[in-house]
mmCIF file of C-alpha atoms in Angstrom:
data_model
loop_
_atom_site.group_PDB
_atom_site.id
_atom_site.type_symbol
_atom_site.label_atom_id
_atom_site.label_comp_id
_atom_site.label_asym_id
_atom_site.label_seq_id
_atom_site.Cartn_x
_atom_site.Cartn_y
_atom_site.Cartn_z
ATOM 1 C CA MET A 1 12.645 50.281 -41.922
ATOM 2 C CA GLU A 2 10.105 48.155 -44.448
ATOM 3 C CA ALA A 3 11.801 46.270 -46.358
ATOM 4 C CA GLY A 4 12.025 47.921 -50.206
ATOM 5 C CA ARG A 5 11.087 51.495 -49.150
ATOM 6 C CA ASP A 6 15.114 52.583 -48.793
ATOM 7 C CA GLU A 7 15.286 51.346 -53.594
ATOM 8 C CA VAL A 8 15.297 54.059 -55.441
ATOM 9 C CA LYS A 9 15.056 54.204 -59.078
ATOM 10 C CA ASP A 10 15.095 56.825 -61.810
ATOM 11 C CA SER A 11 11.206 57.223 -62.361
ATOM 12 C CA ALA A 12 8.043 55.876 -60.578
ATOM 13 C CA GLN A 13 7.398 53.289 -63.161
ATOM 14 C CA ALA A 14 10.672 51.414 -62.708
ATOM 15 C CA PHE A 15 8.676 50.481 -59.380
ATOM 16 C CA VAL A 16 6.171 48.332 -61.864
ATOM 17 C CA PRO A 17 7.272 44.197 -60.956
ATOM 18 C CA ALA A 18 8.673 42.730 -63.955
ATOM 19 C CA GLY A 19 5.177 40.864 -65.526
ATOM 20 C CA ALA A 20 2.238 43.322 -63.622
ATOM 21 C CA LYS A 21 0.065 45.946 -65.242
ATOM 22 C CA PRO A 22 -0.017 49.631 -63.742
ATOM 23 C CA LEU A 23 -3.320 50.661 -63.492
ATOM 24 C CA GLU A 24 -3.780 54.115 -62.544
ATOM 25 C CA THR A 25 -0.780 56.524 -61.126
ATOM 26 C CA ILE A 26 -1.603 59.895 -59.623
ATOM 27 C CA LYS A 27 0.872 62.003 -59.297
ATOM 28 C CA GLY A 28 0.691 64.122 -56.319
ATOM 29 C CA ASP A 29 1.965 66.391 -53.323
ATOM 30 C CA LEU A 30 1.928 62.391 -50.827
ATOM 31 C CA ASN A 31 3.963 64.271 -48.003
ATOM 32 C CA GLY A 32 3.715 68.024 -49.088
ATOM 33 C CA ASP A 33 7.132 68.601 -48.903
ATOM 34 C CA GLY A 34 6.663 70.283 -52.603
ATOM 35 C CA ILE A 35 7.648 68.074 -54.943
ATOM 36 C CA GLU A 36 5.721 64.925 -57.444
ATOM 37 C CA ASP A 37 5.683 61.945 -56.045
ATOM 38 C CA ALA A 38 3.154 58.828 -57.098
ATOM 39 C CA LEU A 39 0.442 56.693 -56.497
ATOM 40 C CA LEU A 40 0.547 53.818 -57.726
ATOM 41 C CA VAL A 41 -1.980 50.763 -57.722
ATOM 42 C CA ILE A 42 -0.479 47.853 -59.525
ATOM 43 C CA ASP A 43 -2.332 44.280 -60.703
ATOM 44 C CA PRO A 44 0.919 41.339 -60.646
ATOM 45 C CA PRO A 45 0.870 38.924 -62.948
ATOM 46 C CA ALA A 46 -1.587 36.065 -61.989
ATOM 47 C CA PRO A 47 -0.297 32.591 -60.661
ATOM 48 C CA GLY A 48 -0.525 30.072 -63.296
ATOM 49 C CA ASN A 49 -1.626 27.404 -61.516
ATOM 50 C CA LEU A 50 -4.736 29.063 -60.782
ATOM 51 C CA ALA A 51 -8.702 27.358 -61.255
ATOM 52 C CA ALA A 52 -11.186 28.733 -63.690
ATOM 53 C CA GLY A 53 -13.811 31.385 -61.185
ATOM 54 C CA GLU A 54 -10.713 31.585 -58.437
ATOM 55 C CA ASN A 55 -9.536 34.856 -57.126
ATOM 56 C CA GLY A 56 -6.020 36.168 -58.067
ATOM 57 C CA PRO A 57 -3.808 37.503 -56.513
ATOM 58 C CA ASP A 58 -4.703 41.747 -55.052
ATOM 59 C CA ARG A 59 -3.190 44.337 -56.110
ATOM 60 C CA ILE A 60 -0.263 46.086 -54.998
ATOM 61 C CA VAL A 61 -0.913 50.345 -54.104
ATOM 62 C CA MET A 62 3.062 51.982 -53.746
ATOM 63 C CA LEU A 63 3.771 55.365 -52.754
ATOM 64 C CA VAL A 64 6.588 56.895 -53.934
ATOM 65 C CA LEU A 65 8.140 59.862 -53.667
ATOM 66 C CA GLY A 66 9.888 61.605 -55.320
ATOM 67 C CA GLY A 67 12.886 62.938 -54.315
ATOM 68 C CA ALA A 68 15.030 66.620 -54.462
ATOM 69 C CA ASP A 69 17.867 64.302 -56.176
ATOM 70 C CA GLY A 70 15.490 63.636 -59.523
ATOM 71 C CA LYS A 71 15.073 60.142 -57.819
ATOM 72 C CA TRP A 72 12.044 58.118 -57.173
ATOM 73 C CA HIS A 73 12.015 56.243 -53.779
ATOM 74 C CA LEU A 74 9.230 54.129 -53.061
ATOM 75 C CA ALA A 75 8.347 55.153 -49.329
ATOM 76 C CA ALA A 76 5.653 52.844 -48.566
ATOM 77 C CA ARG A 77 3.309 49.443 -50.159
ATOM 78 C CA ASN A 78 0.324 47.724 -49.000
ATOM 79 C CA ASN A 79 -0.715 44.844 -50.608
ATOM 80 C CA LYS A 80 -4.748 44.587 -49.398
ATOM 81 C CA LEU A 81 -6.132 47.494 -50.122
ATOM 82 C CA VAL A 82 -6.903 47.221 -53.660
ATOM 83 C CA PRO A 83 -9.025 43.497 -54.468
ATOM 84 C CA CYS A 84 -8.329 40.877 -56.980
ATOM 85 C CA SER A 85 -9.157 41.947 -60.518
ATOM 86 C CA ASN A 86 -12.699 39.950 -60.544
ATOM 87 C CA CYS A 87 -13.412 40.343 -56.877
ATOM 88 C CA GLY A 88 -15.604 42.470 -57.150
ATOM 89 C CA GLY A 89 -18.869 40.184 -58.100
ATOM 90 C CA VAL A 90 -21.020 41.029 -61.248
ATOM 91 C CA MET A 91 -19.542 45.129 -60.918
ATOM 92 C CA GLY A 92 -16.643 43.162 -62.176
ATOM 93 C CA ASP A 93 -13.102 44.858 -60.941
ATOM 94 C CA PRO A 94 -13.769 46.494 -57.719
ATOM 95 C CA PHE A 95 -10.727 49.555 -57.875
ATOM 96 C CA GLY A 96 -12.847 52.610 -58.552
ATOM 97 C CA TYR A 97 -10.209 55.358 -58.396
ATOM 98 C CA ALA A 98 -7.392 56.949 -56.116
ATOM 99 C CA ARG A 99 -6.275 60.595 -55.656
ATOM 100 C CA VAL A 100 -4.074 62.730 -53.513
ATOM 101 C CA SER A 101 -4.027 65.985 -52.240
ATOM 102 C CA SER A 102 -1.568 67.792 -50.458
ATOM 103 C CA GLY A 103 -0.235 64.953 -47.431
ATOM 104 C CA SER A 104 -3.292 62.842 -48.087
ATOM 105 C CA PHE A 105 -4.681 60.478 -50.525
ATOM 106 C CA THR A 106 -8.113 58.284 -50.632
ATOM 107 C CA VAL A 107 -9.041 54.608 -52.858
ATOM 108 C CA VAL A 108 -12.419 54.175 -53.406
ATOM 109 C CA ASN A 109 -13.356 50.319 -54.510
ATOM 110 C CA SER A 110 -16.339 49.062 -55.682
ATOM 111 C CA GLY A 111 -19.034 45.988 -56.501
ATOM 112 C CA GLY A 112 -21.588 43.595 -56.184
ATOM 113 C CA SER A 113 -24.209 42.522 -57.920
ATOM 114 C CA ARG A 114 -28.301 44.037 -56.178
ATOM 115 C CA GLU A 115 -26.258 44.715 -53.254
ATOM 116 C CA ARG A 116 -24.291 46.917 -54.045
ATOM 117 C CA TRP A 117 -21.199 48.186 -52.039
ATOM 118 C CA THR A 118 -19.010 51.282 -52.018
ATOM 119 C CA ASP A 119 -15.215 51.415 -49.582
ATOM 120 C CA SER A 120 -13.411 54.250 -49.512
ATOM 121 C CA TYR A 121 -9.557 54.302 -47.370
ATOM 122 C CA THR A 122 -8.656 58.329 -46.599
ATOM 123 C CA PHE A 123 -4.620 58.185 -44.955
ATOM 124 C CA ARG A 124 -2.708 61.117 -44.026
ATOM 125 C CA TYR A 125 1.205 61.871 -44.041
ATOM 126 C CA ALA A 126 2.737 62.869 -39.409
ATOM 127 C CA PRO A 127 5.906 64.376 -41.043
ATOM 128 C CA ALA A 128 7.148 63.356 -37.513
ATOM 129 C CA ASP A 129 6.647 59.529 -38.121
ATOM 130 C CA LYS A 130 7.962 60.136 -41.742
ATOM 131 C CA ALA A 131 4.603 57.777 -42.084
ATOM 132 C CA TRP A 132 0.423 57.855 -43.942
ATOM 133 C CA TRP A 133 -1.634 57.297 -41.314
ATOM 134 C CA LEU A 134 -5.247 55.754 -41.940
ATOM 135 C CA GLU A 135 -8.088 58.780 -41.460
ATOM 136 C CA GLY A 136 -10.680 57.340 -41.900
ATOM 137 C CA VAL A 137 -13.217 53.962 -43.684
ATOM 138 C CA SER A 138 -16.261 55.117 -45.662
ATOM 139 C CA ARG A 139 -18.285 51.959 -46.258
ATOM 140 C CA GLN A 140 -22.034 52.177 -48.448
ATOM 141 C CA VAL A 141 -24.477 48.948 -49.290
ATOM 142 C CA ILE A 142 -27.323 50.279 -51.465
ATOM 143 C CA ASP A 143 -30.434 47.238 -52.651
ATOM 144 C CA THR A 144 -31.179 48.269 -56.475
ATOM 145 C CA GLU A 145 -33.794 46.557 -55.945
ATOM 146 C CA THR A 146 -35.808 48.311 -52.150
ATOM 147 C CA ASP A 147 -32.962 50.823 -52.435
ATOM 148 C CA ALA A 148 -32.349 50.713 -48.587
ATOM 149 C CA GLU A 149 -29.210 51.936 -48.490
ATOM 150 C CA ASN A 150 -26.506 51.646 -44.848
ATOM 151 C CA LYS A 151 -23.734 54.313 -44.746
ATOM 152 C CA LYS A 152 -20.843 53.399 -42.348
ATOM 153 C CA ASP A 153 -17.785 55.985 -41.884
ATOM 154 C CA PHE A 154 -15.419 55.010 -39.001
ATOM 155 C CA THR A 155 -12.724 56.659 -37.838
ATOM 156 C CA ALA A 156 -9.068 56.513 -36.864
ATOM 157 C CA ALA A 157 -10.878 56.379 -33.157
ATOM 158 C CA GLU A 158 -12.142 53.752 -33.592
ATOM 159 C CA LEU A 159 -10.165 51.698 -36.135
ATOM 160 C CA GLY A 160 -7.197 52.216 -33.420
ATOM 161 C CA LYS A 161 -3.950 54.173 -35.501
ATOM 162 C CA VAL A 162 -3.012 52.154 -38.518
ATOM 163 C CA ARG A 163 -0.111 52.534 -40.342
ATOM 164 C CA PHE A 164 -0.829 52.644 -43.899
ATOM 165 C CA GLU A 165 1.209 49.691 -44.819
ATOM 166 C CA ASP A 166 0.307 47.799 -42.218
ATOM 167 C CA PHE A 167 -3.604 47.985 -42.852
ATOM 168 C CA ASP A 168 -6.374 45.716 -43.937
ATOM 169 C CA PRO A 169 -10.037 46.470 -44.877
ATOM 170 C CA SER A 170 -11.017 42.690 -43.595
ATOM 171 C CA SER A 171 -10.156 45.304 -40.260
ATOM 172 C CA VAL A 172 -13.052 47.464 -40.427
ATOM 173 C CA PRO A 173 -16.432 46.273 -39.824
ATOM 174 C CA ALA A 174 -18.166 45.602 -42.790
ATOM 175 C CA VAL A 175 -21.478 47.682 -43.302
ATOM 176 C CA THR A 176 -24.917 45.299 -43.762
ATOM 177 C CA LEU A 177 -28.693 46.713 -44.842
ATOM 178 C CA PRO A 178 -31.065 46.230 -41.402
#
């Protein structure tokens, strides 16, 4: 069991570490059990020793399950899925949005300047494993001056069987303009 997965709290927001800022809280049924859960995107505090122009830490994405006991339980977390607040280039903060469907969720990031990129990551819950597995990644890049575009959808079959908490976006091939 991953460290911290047995944490139990009275509210989903109680999982936000001290000094961190919640960017997004999306409620929905993450594991298909009919009980409301929450996906949290959290901006951790930047270390005090960052020089101007240096990137801060990537965001934390937590999956917090509502229990039949009325308590919230940390199920999984990923510290690499959403880049830091200034990692989106000229476009600014790269975190776009998240959405939850019954038993699955998607996180979308985007950024760039002349070449704008968008990455969409989808995970699906597997009840037998009590885990969320990577279902697919969509990567797109568009040149804003020429309208040249390249998009590639990667399936779980292409990327391998990867748990949400182990997923690193840098493991997915980059999509570039021809």
